Short mmCIF file of C-alpha atoms and ligand atoms in Angstrom, two decimals:
data_model
loop_
_atom_site.label_atom_id
_atom_site.label_comp_id
_atom_site.label_asym_id
_atom_site.label_seq_id
_atom_site.Cartn_x
_atom_site.Cartn_y
_atom_site.Cartn_z
CA MET A 1 -7.88 3.81 -48.13
CA LYS A 2 -7.72 0.87 -50.55
CA PRO A 3 -4.26 -0.59 -51.28
CA GLN A 4 -4.54 0.21 -55.02
CA ASP A 5 -4.95 3.91 -54.20
CA PHE A 6 -1.56 4.26 -52.49
CA PRO A 7 1.45 5.65 -54.42
CA ASP A 8 3.34 2.91 -56.32
CA ASP A 9 6.53 3.05 -54.21
CA ILE A 10 4.50 2.61 -51.03
CA ARG A 11 1.99 0.03 -52.21
CA THR A 12 4.50 -2.77 -52.61
CA HIS A 13 5.62 -2.40 -48.97
CA LEU A 14 2.29 -1.52 -47.43
CA ILE A 15 1.34 -5.04 -46.37
CA PRO A 16 4.51 -6.62 -44.96
CA GLU A 17 5.67 -10.23 -45.13
CA PRO A 18 7.50 -12.01 -42.27
CA THR A 19 11.10 -11.55 -43.44
CA GLY A 20 12.80 -11.25 -40.05
CA GLU A 21 14.97 -13.87 -38.42
CA MET A 22 14.38 -13.41 -34.74
CA ILE A 23 16.29 -15.01 -31.88
CA TYR A 24 16.69 -14.52 -28.14
CA ARG A 25 20.08 -13.02 -27.28
CA CYS A 26 21.33 -13.28 -23.68
CA LEU A 27 22.30 -9.83 -22.39
CA GLU A 28 24.96 -11.32 -20.10
CA CYS A 29 26.76 -14.12 -21.97
CA GLY A 30 25.66 -13.42 -25.53
CA ALA A 31 24.28 -16.92 -26.16
CA GLU A 32 21.46 -17.17 -28.67
CA TYR A 33 18.34 -19.33 -28.57
CA GLY A 34 15.51 -20.11 -30.96
CA ILE A 35 12.22 -18.33 -30.40
CA THR A 36 10.14 -21.51 -30.61
CA GLU A 37 11.27 -22.46 -27.09
CA LEU A 38 9.43 -21.09 -24.05
CA LEU A 39 12.44 -19.32 -22.59
CA TYR A 40 12.58 -16.13 -20.54
CA THR A 41 16.05 -16.10 -19.04
CA CYS A 42 19.26 -17.70 -20.25
CA PRO A 43 19.46 -21.39 -19.20
CA LYS A 44 23.26 -21.02 -18.93
CA CYS A 45 23.62 -17.84 -16.88
CA ARG A 46 20.06 -16.69 -16.01
CA GLY A 47 20.70 -13.43 -17.90
CA LEU A 48 17.86 -11.42 -19.42
CA PHE A 49 17.09 -11.72 -23.13
CA LEU A 50 16.75 -9.15 -25.82
CA LEU A 51 15.02 -10.08 -29.04
CA GLU A 52 17.25 -9.64 -32.02
CA ASP A 53 16.44 -9.73 -35.70
CA LYS A 54 19.50 -11.30 -37.34
CA ASN A 55 18.24 -9.97 -40.63
CA GLU A 56 17.83 -6.38 -39.37
CA ALA A 57 20.51 -5.14 -41.77
CA ARG A 58 17.94 -5.39 -44.57
CA LEU A 59 15.97 -2.56 -42.91
CA LYS A 60 19.04 -0.30 -43.06
CA GLU A 61 19.22 -0.71 -46.82
CA ARG A 62 16.39 1.78 -47.02
CA PRO A 63 16.76 5.40 -45.92
CA GLY A 64 14.88 6.95 -43.02
CA VAL A 65 12.69 8.90 -45.40
CA PHE A 66 11.36 5.62 -46.83
CA TRP A 67 10.29 4.37 -43.40
CA ARG A 68 8.72 7.69 -42.48
CA ARG A 69 6.66 7.68 -45.68
CA LEU A 70 5.71 4.04 -45.22
CA PHE A 71 4.56 4.40 -41.60
CA ASP A 72 2.67 7.60 -42.35
CA HIS A 73 0.87 6.03 -45.30
CA ARG A 74 0.15 2.82 -43.40
CA LYS A 75 -1.96 4.85 -40.98
CA MET A 76 -4.53 5.20 -43.75
CA LEU A 77 -4.74 1.47 -44.44
CA ASN A 78 -7.80 -0.29 -43.04
CA LEU A 79 -6.29 -3.63 -42.15
CA PRO A 80 -6.92 -4.58 -38.48
CA ALA A 81 -3.59 -6.39 -38.02
CA LEU A 82 -1.71 -3.18 -38.86
CA LYS A 83 -4.01 -0.75 -37.06
CA GLY A 84 -2.32 -0.97 -33.65
CA ILE A 85 1.30 -1.39 -32.59
CA PHE A 86 1.99 -3.51 -35.68
CA LEU A 87 1.79 -0.40 -37.81
CA PHE A 88 5.54 -0.59 -37.13
CA TYR A 89 5.56 -4.27 -38.09
CA GLU A 90 9.15 -4.39 -39.37
CA LEU A 91 10.47 -3.19 -36.02
CA ILE A 92 8.18 -5.14 -33.69
CA ALA A 93 8.07 -8.79 -34.72
CA PRO A 94 8.62 -9.39 -38.44
CA VAL A 95 8.27 -13.16 -38.02
CA ILE A 96 4.59 -13.26 -37.08
CA PRO A 97 2.26 -13.73 -40.05
CA LEU A 98 -0.38 -10.99 -40.21
CA ALA A 99 -3.08 -13.67 -39.77
CA ASP A 100 -1.80 -14.38 -36.23
CA ILE A 101 -1.71 -10.78 -35.06
CA ILE A 102 -4.26 -9.85 -32.40
CA TYR A 103 -5.63 -6.34 -32.50
CA LEU A 104 -7.90 -5.19 -29.68
CA GLY A 105 -7.56 -1.46 -30.28
CA GLU A 106 -4.23 -0.83 -28.57
CA GLY A 107 -1.76 1.91 -29.39
CA HIS A 108 -1.97 5.27 -31.16
CA THR A 109 -3.11 6.84 -27.94
CA PRO A 110 -3.77 10.58 -27.91
CA GLN A 111 -1.19 13.15 -26.97
CA VAL A 112 -3.13 15.85 -25.17
CA ALA A 113 -1.59 19.30 -24.66
CA ALA A 114 -1.71 20.91 -21.21
CA ASN A 115 -3.99 23.96 -21.33
CA ASP A 116 -2.65 27.42 -20.52
CA GLU A 117 -3.69 27.17 -16.91
CA LEU A 118 -1.86 23.91 -16.30
CA ALA A 119 1.23 24.85 -18.34
CA GLY A 120 1.30 28.17 -16.46
CA GLU A 121 1.13 26.48 -13.08
CA VAL A 122 3.88 24.00 -14.02
CA GLY A 123 5.98 26.60 -15.79
CA ALA A 124 6.44 24.88 -19.16
CA ALA A 125 4.47 23.47 -22.10
CA PHE A 126 3.85 19.73 -22.16
CA TYR A 127 1.61 16.91 -23.29
CA PHE A 128 0.20 13.87 -21.58
CA LYS A 129 0.29 10.83 -23.84
CA ASN A 130 -2.67 8.93 -22.47
CA ASP A 131 -1.86 5.25 -22.41
CA GLY A 132 -4.87 4.77 -20.17
CA GLN A 133 -6.85 4.91 -23.41
CA ASN A 134 -5.73 1.41 -24.35
CA PRO A 135 -8.30 -1.45 -24.20
CA SER A 136 -7.51 -2.63 -20.65
CA ALA A 137 -6.79 0.99 -19.69
CA SER A 138 -3.00 0.82 -19.35
CA PHE A 139 0.13 0.79 -21.52
CA LYS A 140 0.58 -2.92 -20.76
CA ASP A 141 -1.68 -3.65 -23.76
CA ARG A 142 1.11 -2.59 -26.14
CA GLY A 143 3.34 -5.37 -24.87
CA MET A 144 0.56 -7.93 -24.54
CA ALA A 145 -0.53 -7.38 -28.14
CA ALA A 146 2.99 -8.41 -29.18
CA ALA A 147 3.41 -11.23 -26.63
CA LEU A 148 0.01 -12.83 -27.29
CA SER A 149 0.29 -12.44 -31.07
CA TYR A 150 3.55 -14.36 -30.76
CA LEU A 151 1.87 -17.06 -28.61
CA ASN A 152 -0.94 -17.26 -31.14
CA PHE A 153 1.71 -17.89 -33.79
CA LEU A 154 3.49 -20.41 -31.53
CA VAL A 155 0.43 -22.54 -30.75
CA ARG A 156 -0.05 -23.10 -34.47
CA GLN A 157 3.39 -24.70 -34.77
CA PRO A 158 3.32 -28.52 -34.97
CA GLY A 159 3.16 -30.19 -31.55
CA ALA A 160 2.72 -26.93 -29.62
CA GLY A 161 -0.49 -27.92 -27.83
CA ARG A 162 -2.49 -25.71 -25.51
CA LEU A 163 -0.57 -23.12 -23.52
CA LEU A 164 -0.92 -21.72 -20.05
CA ALA A 165 0.12 -18.08 -19.85
CA ILE A 166 1.02 -16.87 -16.38
CA CYS A 167 2.14 -13.60 -14.83
CA ALA A 168 2.70 -11.83 -11.54
CA SER A 169 1.37 -8.34 -11.45
CA THR A 170 0.93 -5.05 -9.64
CA GLY A 171 -2.51 -5.16 -11.30
CA ASP A 172 -2.30 -3.89 -14.85
CA THR A 173 -0.19 -6.66 -16.35
CA SER A 174 -2.73 -9.25 -15.23
CA ALA A 175 -5.68 -7.19 -16.48
CA SER A 176 -4.02 -6.92 -19.87
CA ALA A 177 -2.76 -10.52 -20.06
CA ALA A 178 -6.20 -11.85 -19.11
CA LEU A 179 -7.90 -9.69 -21.73
CA TYR A 180 -5.67 -10.74 -24.61
CA ALA A 181 -5.66 -14.40 -23.54
CA ALA A 182 -9.46 -14.31 -23.35
CA TYR A 183 -9.55 -13.18 -26.97
CA LEU A 184 -7.57 -16.26 -27.97
CA GLY A 185 -10.25 -18.45 -26.41
CA ASP A 186 -9.38 -22.11 -25.86
CA LYS A 187 -5.89 -21.94 -27.34
CA VAL A 188 -4.36 -20.07 -24.39
CA ALA A 189 -5.51 -20.30 -20.78
CA SER A 190 -4.31 -17.66 -18.36
CA ALA A 191 -3.55 -17.50 -14.66
CA VAL A 192 -2.48 -14.40 -12.79
CA LEU A 193 -0.75 -14.06 -9.43
CA LEU A 194 -1.51 -10.97 -7.38
CA PRO A 195 -0.25 -9.68 -4.03
CA HIS A 196 -3.32 -9.97 -1.79
CA GLY A 197 -4.82 -6.57 -0.97
CA LYS A 198 -2.20 -4.69 -3.03
CA VAL A 199 -4.16 -4.13 -6.23
CA THR A 200 -7.15 -1.85 -6.64
CA PRO A 201 -10.68 -3.31 -6.83
CA GLN A 202 -10.82 -2.29 -10.50
CA GLN A 203 -7.58 -4.11 -11.31
CA LEU A 204 -8.85 -7.22 -9.52
CA ALA A 205 -12.18 -7.07 -11.33
CA GLN A 206 -10.54 -6.97 -14.76
CA PRO A 207 -8.90 -10.45 -14.91
CA LEU A 208 -11.90 -11.94 -13.08
CA GLY A 209 -14.17 -10.53 -15.76
CA SER A 210 -11.92 -11.88 -18.51
CA GLY A 211 -12.25 -15.36 -17.03
CA ALA A 212 -8.63 -15.83 -15.90
CA ARG A 213 -7.67 -17.95 -12.89
CA VAL A 214 -6.81 -15.33 -10.26
CA LEU A 215 -4.49 -16.48 -7.48
CA GLU A 216 -3.58 -14.21 -4.58
CA ILE A 217 -0.63 -14.63 -2.23
CA PRO A 218 0.44 -12.64 0.83
CA GLY A 219 3.22 -10.09 0.36
CA VAL A 220 4.07 -7.58 -2.34
CA PHE A 221 4.71 -7.85 -6.08
CA ASP A 222 8.33 -8.92 -5.59
CA ASP A 223 7.09 -12.02 -3.71
CA CYS A 224 4.67 -12.94 -6.52
CA MET A 225 7.45 -12.53 -9.05
CA LYS A 226 9.63 -15.10 -7.28
CA VAL A 227 6.83 -17.69 -7.39
CA VAL A 228 6.13 -17.08 -11.06
CA GLU A 229 9.83 -17.38 -11.89
CA SER A 230 9.99 -20.68 -10.09
CA LEU A 231 7.00 -21.88 -12.14
CA ALA A 232 8.58 -20.72 -15.40
CA ASP A 233 11.84 -22.51 -14.51
CA ASN A 234 10.16 -25.82 -13.74
CA TYR A 235 7.02 -26.09 -15.86
CA GLN A 236 5.84 -25.57 -19.43
CA VAL A 237 4.24 -22.16 -19.03
CA ALA A 238 4.39 -18.95 -21.02
CA LEU A 239 5.60 -16.15 -18.74
CA LEU A 240 4.00 -12.79 -19.45
CA ASN A 241 6.03 -10.59 -17.09
CA SER A 242 8.35 -7.93 -18.37
CA LYS A 243 11.12 -10.52 -18.61
CA ASN A 244 9.15 -11.53 -21.67
CA SER A 245 11.08 -9.74 -24.38
CA TRP A 246 8.13 -9.76 -26.82
CA ARG A 247 6.37 -7.39 -24.47
CA ILE A 248 9.32 -5.02 -24.54
CA ARG A 249 9.18 -5.04 -28.34
CA GLY A 250 5.51 -4.14 -28.29
CA GLN A 251 6.09 -1.35 -25.80
CA GLU A 252 8.66 0.24 -28.12
CA SER A 253 5.64 1.46 -30.09
CA TYR A 254 5.15 4.23 -27.51
CA ALA A 255 8.42 5.79 -28.68
CA TYR A 256 7.56 5.30 -32.36
CA GLU A 257 4.23 7.04 -31.91
CA ILE A 258 5.80 10.04 -30.20
CA ALA A 259 8.25 10.32 -33.10
CA GLN A 260 5.43 10.10 -35.62
CA TRP A 261 3.36 12.66 -33.70
CA PHE A 262 6.15 15.24 -33.99
CA ASP A 263 6.74 14.39 -37.67
CA TYR A 264 9.98 12.68 -36.63
CA ASP A 265 11.58 15.88 -35.29
CA LEU A 266 12.54 15.13 -31.69
CA ALA A 267 14.94 18.02 -31.17
CA LYS A 268 14.16 19.79 -27.88
CA LYS A 269 11.76 17.10 -26.71
CA ALA A 270 11.74 15.26 -23.39
CA VAL A 271 9.83 12.12 -22.40
CA LEU A 272 8.96 11.42 -18.76
CA VAL A 273 8.20 7.88 -17.64
CA PRO A 274 7.40 6.40 -14.21
CA ILE A 275 9.65 3.44 -13.37
CA GLY A 276 8.46 0.27 -11.65
CA ASN A 277 9.90 -2.93 -13.07
CA ALA A 278 11.65 -0.71 -15.64
CA GLY A 279 10.24 -2.58 -18.62
CA ASN A 280 8.55 0.49 -20.01
CA ILE A 281 11.45 2.92 -19.78
CA THR A 282 13.80 0.40 -21.39
CA ALA A 283 11.33 -0.25 -24.20
CA ILE A 284 10.95 3.48 -24.82
CA MET A 285 14.72 4.11 -24.86
CA GLN A 286 15.27 1.14 -27.11
CA GLY A 287 12.52 2.34 -29.44
CA PHE A 288 14.13 5.73 -29.89
CA LEU A 289 17.60 4.19 -30.34
CA ARG A 290 16.32 1.82 -33.03
CA PHE A 291 14.49 4.62 -34.85
CA GLN A 292 17.75 6.54 -34.86
CA ASP A 293 19.65 3.48 -36.14
CA LEU A 294 17.37 3.43 -39.16
CA GLY A 295 17.69 7.17 -39.74
CA ILE A 296 13.96 7.64 -39.04
CA ILE A 297 14.82 10.25 -36.42
CA ASP A 298 18.03 12.29 -36.20
CA THR A 299 17.83 13.43 -32.61
CA LEU A 300 17.14 11.37 -29.51
CA PRO A 301 14.70 13.00 -27.08
CA ARG A 302 15.72 13.46 -23.47
CA ILE A 303 14.45 10.69 -21.16
CA VAL A 304 13.57 11.28 -17.52
CA GLY A 305 12.58 8.34 -15.33
CA VAL A 306 10.51 9.06 -12.22
CA GLN A 307 10.33 7.13 -8.97
CA SER A 308 8.50 7.65 -5.68
CA ARG A 309 10.60 7.97 -2.55
CA HIS A 310 8.75 4.87 -1.36
CA ALA A 311 10.13 2.69 -4.19
CA ASP A 312 13.25 4.27 -5.65
CA PRO A 313 16.03 1.71 -6.35
CA VAL A 314 16.80 3.06 -9.84
CA PHE A 315 17.02 6.64 -8.57
CA ARG A 316 19.40 5.50 -5.83
CA TYR A 317 21.56 3.62 -8.30
CA TYR A 318 22.14 6.75 -10.40
CA LEU A 319 22.81 8.96 -7.35
CA GLU A 320 26.41 7.79 -7.60
CA PRO A 321 27.94 9.99 -10.31
CA ASP A 322 30.86 7.69 -11.08
CA PRO A 323 29.59 4.82 -13.29
CA ALA A 324 32.41 2.57 -12.09
CA LYS A 325 31.28 2.90 -8.49
CA ARG A 326 27.56 2.33 -9.04
CA VAL A 327 26.12 -0.73 -7.30
CA PHE A 328 22.54 -1.85 -7.64
CA VAL A 329 20.84 -2.45 -4.28
CA PRO A 330 17.18 -3.55 -4.20
CA VAL A 331 15.05 -1.59 -1.73
CA THR A 332 12.16 -2.64 0.49
CA VAL A 333 9.15 -0.69 -0.72
CA THR A 334 6.68 1.16 1.49
CA PRO A 335 3.08 1.95 0.48
CA SER A 336 2.82 4.22 -2.54
CA VAL A 337 -0.09 5.76 -4.39
CA ALA A 338 1.89 4.94 -7.55
CA GLN A 339 1.09 1.35 -6.69
CA ALA A 340 1.73 -0.02 -10.19
CA ALA A 341 5.32 1.18 -9.88
CA MET A 342 5.84 0.03 -6.28
CA ILE A 343 8.72 -2.31 -7.02
CA GLY A 344 11.94 -2.63 -5.06
CA ASN A 345 13.86 -4.99 -7.33
CA PRO A 346 13.10 -4.18 -10.98
CA VAL A 347 13.66 -7.19 -13.23
CA SER A 348 14.75 -5.02 -16.15
CA MET A 349 17.59 -3.29 -14.25
CA PRO A 350 20.31 -4.91 -16.44
CA ARG A 351 18.51 -3.57 -19.52
CA VAL A 352 18.29 -0.11 -17.92
CA ILE A 353 22.04 0.01 -17.27
CA ARG A 354 22.89 -1.09 -20.79
CA LEU A 355 20.46 1.25 -22.54
CA VAL A 356 21.31 4.29 -20.41
CA ASN A 357 24.97 3.76 -21.32
CA GLU A 358 24.13 3.57 -25.00
CA TYR A 359 21.88 6.63 -24.76
CA HIS A 360 24.58 8.60 -22.94
CA CYS A 361 27.15 7.61 -25.58
CA ARG A 362 24.96 8.87 -28.38
CA ALA A 363 23.16 11.85 -26.86
CA GLY A 364 25.42 13.02 -24.05
CA ALA A 365 25.58 12.62 -20.29
CA GLY A 366 22.44 14.63 -19.48
CA SER A 367 20.21 12.79 -21.94
CA VAL A 368 18.83 10.31 -19.39
CA ALA A 369 18.10 11.20 -15.78
CA VAL A 370 16.12 9.67 -12.94
CA VAL A 371 14.31 11.88 -10.45
CA GLN A 372 12.61 11.14 -7.17
CA VAL A 373 9.29 12.57 -5.96
CA SER A 374 7.18 12.42 -2.78
CA GLU A 375 3.78 10.80 -2.43
CA GLN A 376 2.35 14.25 -1.70
CA GLU A 377 3.76 15.61 -4.97
CA ILE A 378 2.33 12.66 -6.91
CA MET A 379 -1.18 13.15 -5.52
CA ASP A 380 -1.14 16.95 -5.87
CA SER A 381 0.13 16.72 -9.45
CA MET A 382 -2.47 14.14 -10.46
CA LEU A 383 -5.31 16.17 -8.99
CA LEU A 384 -4.06 19.40 -10.55
CA ALA A 385 -3.80 17.75 -14.00
CA ASN A 386 -7.25 16.24 -13.78
CA ARG A 387 -8.77 19.53 -12.68
CA CYS A 388 -7.39 20.84 -16.00
CA GLY A 389 -9.10 18.28 -18.22
CA HIS A 390 -6.78 15.25 -18.08
CA ILE A 391 -7.43 11.66 -17.00
CA ALA A 392 -4.08 10.89 -15.39
CA CYS A 393 -3.71 7.98 -12.97
CA THR A 394 -1.43 8.19 -9.94
CA GLN A 395 1.53 7.08 -12.11
CA GLY A 396 0.62 9.84 -14.57
CA GLY A 397 0.67 12.18 -11.57
CA GLU A 398 4.12 10.77 -10.83
CA SER A 399 5.24 11.74 -14.36
CA LEU A 400 4.01 15.30 -13.80
CA ALA A 401 5.59 15.49 -10.34
CA GLY A 402 8.83 14.27 -11.96
CA PHE A 403 8.57 16.89 -14.69
CA ARG A 404 8.22 19.63 -12.09
CA ALA A 405 11.16 18.23 -10.11
CA ALA A 406 13.30 17.99 -13.27
CA LEU A 407 12.47 21.58 -14.28
CA LYS A 408 13.32 22.79 -10.81
CA ALA A 409 16.63 20.90 -10.80
CA GLY A 410 17.50 22.34 -14.22
CA LEU A 411 17.55 18.87 -15.80
CA ILE A 412 15.13 19.99 -18.53
CA PRO A 413 15.59 23.41 -20.17
CA GLU A 414 12.37 25.45 -20.20
CA ASP A 415 12.21 25.60 -24.00
CA GLU A 416 11.95 21.83 -24.34
CA VAL A 417 8.55 20.29 -24.95
CA ALA A 418 7.82 17.35 -22.69
CA VAL A 419 5.63 14.31 -23.24
CA LEU A 420 4.48 12.77 -19.97
CA ASP A 421 3.48 9.14 -19.86
CA ALA A 422 0.06 8.79 -18.25
CA THR A 423 0.44 5.04 -18.01
CA ALA A 424 -3.10 4.06 -17.00
CA HIS A 425 -6.61 5.44 -16.79
CA HIS A 426 -7.50 7.63 -13.84
CA LEU A 427 -10.43 5.35 -12.88
CA LYS A 428 -8.19 2.33 -12.19
CA PHE A 429 -6.67 4.10 -9.18
CA ILE A 430 -9.71 6.08 -8.11
CA GLY A 431 -9.46 4.90 -4.49
CA PHE A 432 -6.45 7.17 -3.94
CA GLN A 433 -8.43 10.20 -5.07
CA GLN A 434 -11.16 9.11 -2.67
CA MET A 435 -8.67 8.88 0.21
CA TYR A 436 -7.40 12.36 -0.63
CA PHE A 437 -10.88 13.87 -0.75
CA GLU A 438 -11.83 12.22 2.54
CA ASP A 439 -8.47 12.80 4.23
CA ALA A 440 -8.29 9.06 4.85
CA PHE A 441 -4.69 8.20 3.92
CA PRO A 442 -3.03 5.86 6.41
CA PRO A 443 -0.01 7.69 7.92
CA GLU A 444 2.60 5.62 6.03
CA PHE A 445 1.55 7.29 2.74
CA GLU A 446 2.55 10.71 4.11
CA VAL A 447 -0.15 12.55 2.20
CA THR A 448 -1.97 15.57 3.65
CA PRO A 449 -4.78 16.81 1.40
CA LYS A 450 -4.69 20.40 0.19
CA PRO A 451 -8.18 21.88 0.65
CA GLU A 452 -8.07 23.53 -2.79
CA TYR A 453 -7.79 20.09 -4.45
CA GLN A 454 -10.43 18.40 -2.32
CA ASN A 455 -13.93 17.88 -3.61
CA ARG A 456 -16.98 16.11 -2.30
CA PRO A 457 -20.63 15.74 -3.22
CA GLN A 458 -23.17 17.88 -1.43
CA LEU A 459 -26.49 16.26 -0.57
CA LEU A 460 -29.58 18.45 -0.82
CA THR A 461 -32.83 17.52 0.91
CA PRO A 462 -36.15 19.06 0.00
CA LYS A 463 -37.49 21.34 2.72
CA THR A 464 -41.05 20.34 1.92
CA GLY A 465 -42.94 17.06 2.07
CA ASP A 466 -45.32 18.21 -0.65
CA PRO A 467 -44.45 16.29 -3.84
CA GLU A 468 -45.87 19.15 -5.95
CA GLN A 469 -43.38 21.65 -4.54
CA LYS A 470 -40.32 19.44 -4.22
CA THR A 471 -38.84 20.26 -7.60
CA ALA A 472 -39.31 24.01 -7.19
CA ASP A 473 -37.83 23.83 -3.70
CA LEU A 474 -34.70 21.94 -4.82
CA ALA A 475 -34.26 24.20 -7.85
CA GLY A 476 -34.53 27.19 -5.51
CA GLN A 477 -31.91 25.80 -3.15
CA ILE A 478 -29.53 25.14 -6.06
CA ALA A 479 -30.09 28.58 -7.56
CA ALA A 480 -29.21 30.14 -4.22
CA LEU A 481 -26.12 27.92 -3.77
CA LEU A 482 -24.80 28.66 -7.27
CA ASN A 483 -25.79 32.31 -7.16
CA LEU A 484 -27.85 32.06 -10.34
CA THR A 485 -29.36 35.18 -11.92
CA PRO A 486 -33.10 34.96 -12.59
CA LYS A 487 -34.21 35.36 -16.24
CA LYS A 488 -35.80 38.69 -17.07
CA GLY A 489 -39.50 39.12 -17.98
C1 PLP B 1 3.32 -1.42 -14.98
C2 PLP B 1 3.00 -0.02 -14.72
C3 PLP B 1 3.99 0.93 -14.45
C4 PLP B 1 5.44 0.57 -14.32
O1 PLP B 1 5.99 0.19 -15.55
P1 PLP B 1 7.32 -0.72 -15.59
O2 PLP B 1 7.41 -1.18 -16.98
O3 PLP B 1 7.07 -1.83 -14.62
O4 PLP B 1 8.42 0.16 -15.16
C5 PLP B 1 3.62 2.26 -14.31
N1 PLP B 1 2.33 2.62 -14.39
C6 PLP B 1 1.34 1.73 -14.63
C7 PLP B 1 -0.06 2.22 -14.68
C8 PLP B 1 1.64 0.39 -14.80
O5 PLP B 1 0.65 -0.48 -15.03
ZN1 ZN B 2 23.49 -16.17 -20.73
#
């Protein structure tokens, strides 16, 4: 729709100007820093940052109904910069001029309802919100769109020069970072650090195809993270891990979209999210809290984080019911099919603790929970979902396994409608399906295939060497196999 065709009260706000005043605020000591520096943790105390808009009070001058109308109308505007996560421009990064925003088709991913068969099997109605339908096939694109738009803005500042963007990854962060950096061409080079042999062939192929420098080191993700942190401390590099608070801002859009999908009524809704580094769950909680601050939603949805038994430090932390006695202890991970969430020492843990407290204060003690699931449950749930028309990855399977566990434990009442985060596309983690079908899981995964979920191709060979009769022979074999009824007459 053309700008002149929007209602008068909307038109003047439709295309936003950068009116924010953003700074980095240290979560630990409260110090503030300018955003033109390449900083990821507090130089004084090494605390994590949150991005803060010192001018955010101006947004509160308008009622929730204004923002709802604005965001709903903006969906009809054909301006690429505002087509993705920046539809919610005022809440994401209102300092970046629209000309610097990169849009590669991220965000506004579909929310697909479970069919009767699947809902029946699980025992409640729910949706998958398919973040695998982002350009690099995972939710990481939401955060990268924000982080790389900000870098694009930064490199245009006087004296900025060319930047090297670097990240450690369980696979999807690097695929996404490399894609967005590639779009920026010569202005931003990218290098990614991967744990050797711990990402899927698809995830390795992605940054290679985008032309990034791909460096592999022995160990797991946590080892890569330490190296990248050392680089960020000592050299001029832009760090694209989830310590990067611009990414968290971008990932808040997942929460905004769920709110918009339900016409801003989030009563009796629950959102289930797999937890790895805990960037995503903190972004989603923060998104809902900020929407409530602005009166855009009244009710906060329930949040349930999900972890595999093979990588469950956040679950363990919340096992202790007394907040005063909780101590965070990193765990050593063991192989998990939810490989993108296989993290023993989540960098965003301080953000989790803070946001869960805030959520509990506002929405009550049961409003955030963390559940634990087995590798078997993750695989079985993923396969079940996909046999019912979904495209969930193993982490999406983890969300479903968590939903079933939460229902069983009575953490989610049966009349609540759940939205499950399918964080990546099924095809990125296809090797795990293959292992299940071929019963080829190494013992440490602890997965035994259920025959009813297994599937394999069946090779047919013609019983005749005569090329004239080959087609008829194969058709005959197939008709017999599938029990086809011959046509009459
Ligand atoms: C990164 C990732 C996760 C974990 O998200 P965190 O923000 O690290 O908690 C889960 N699933 C997929 C597919 C991912 O790429
Ligand atoms: Zn500090």
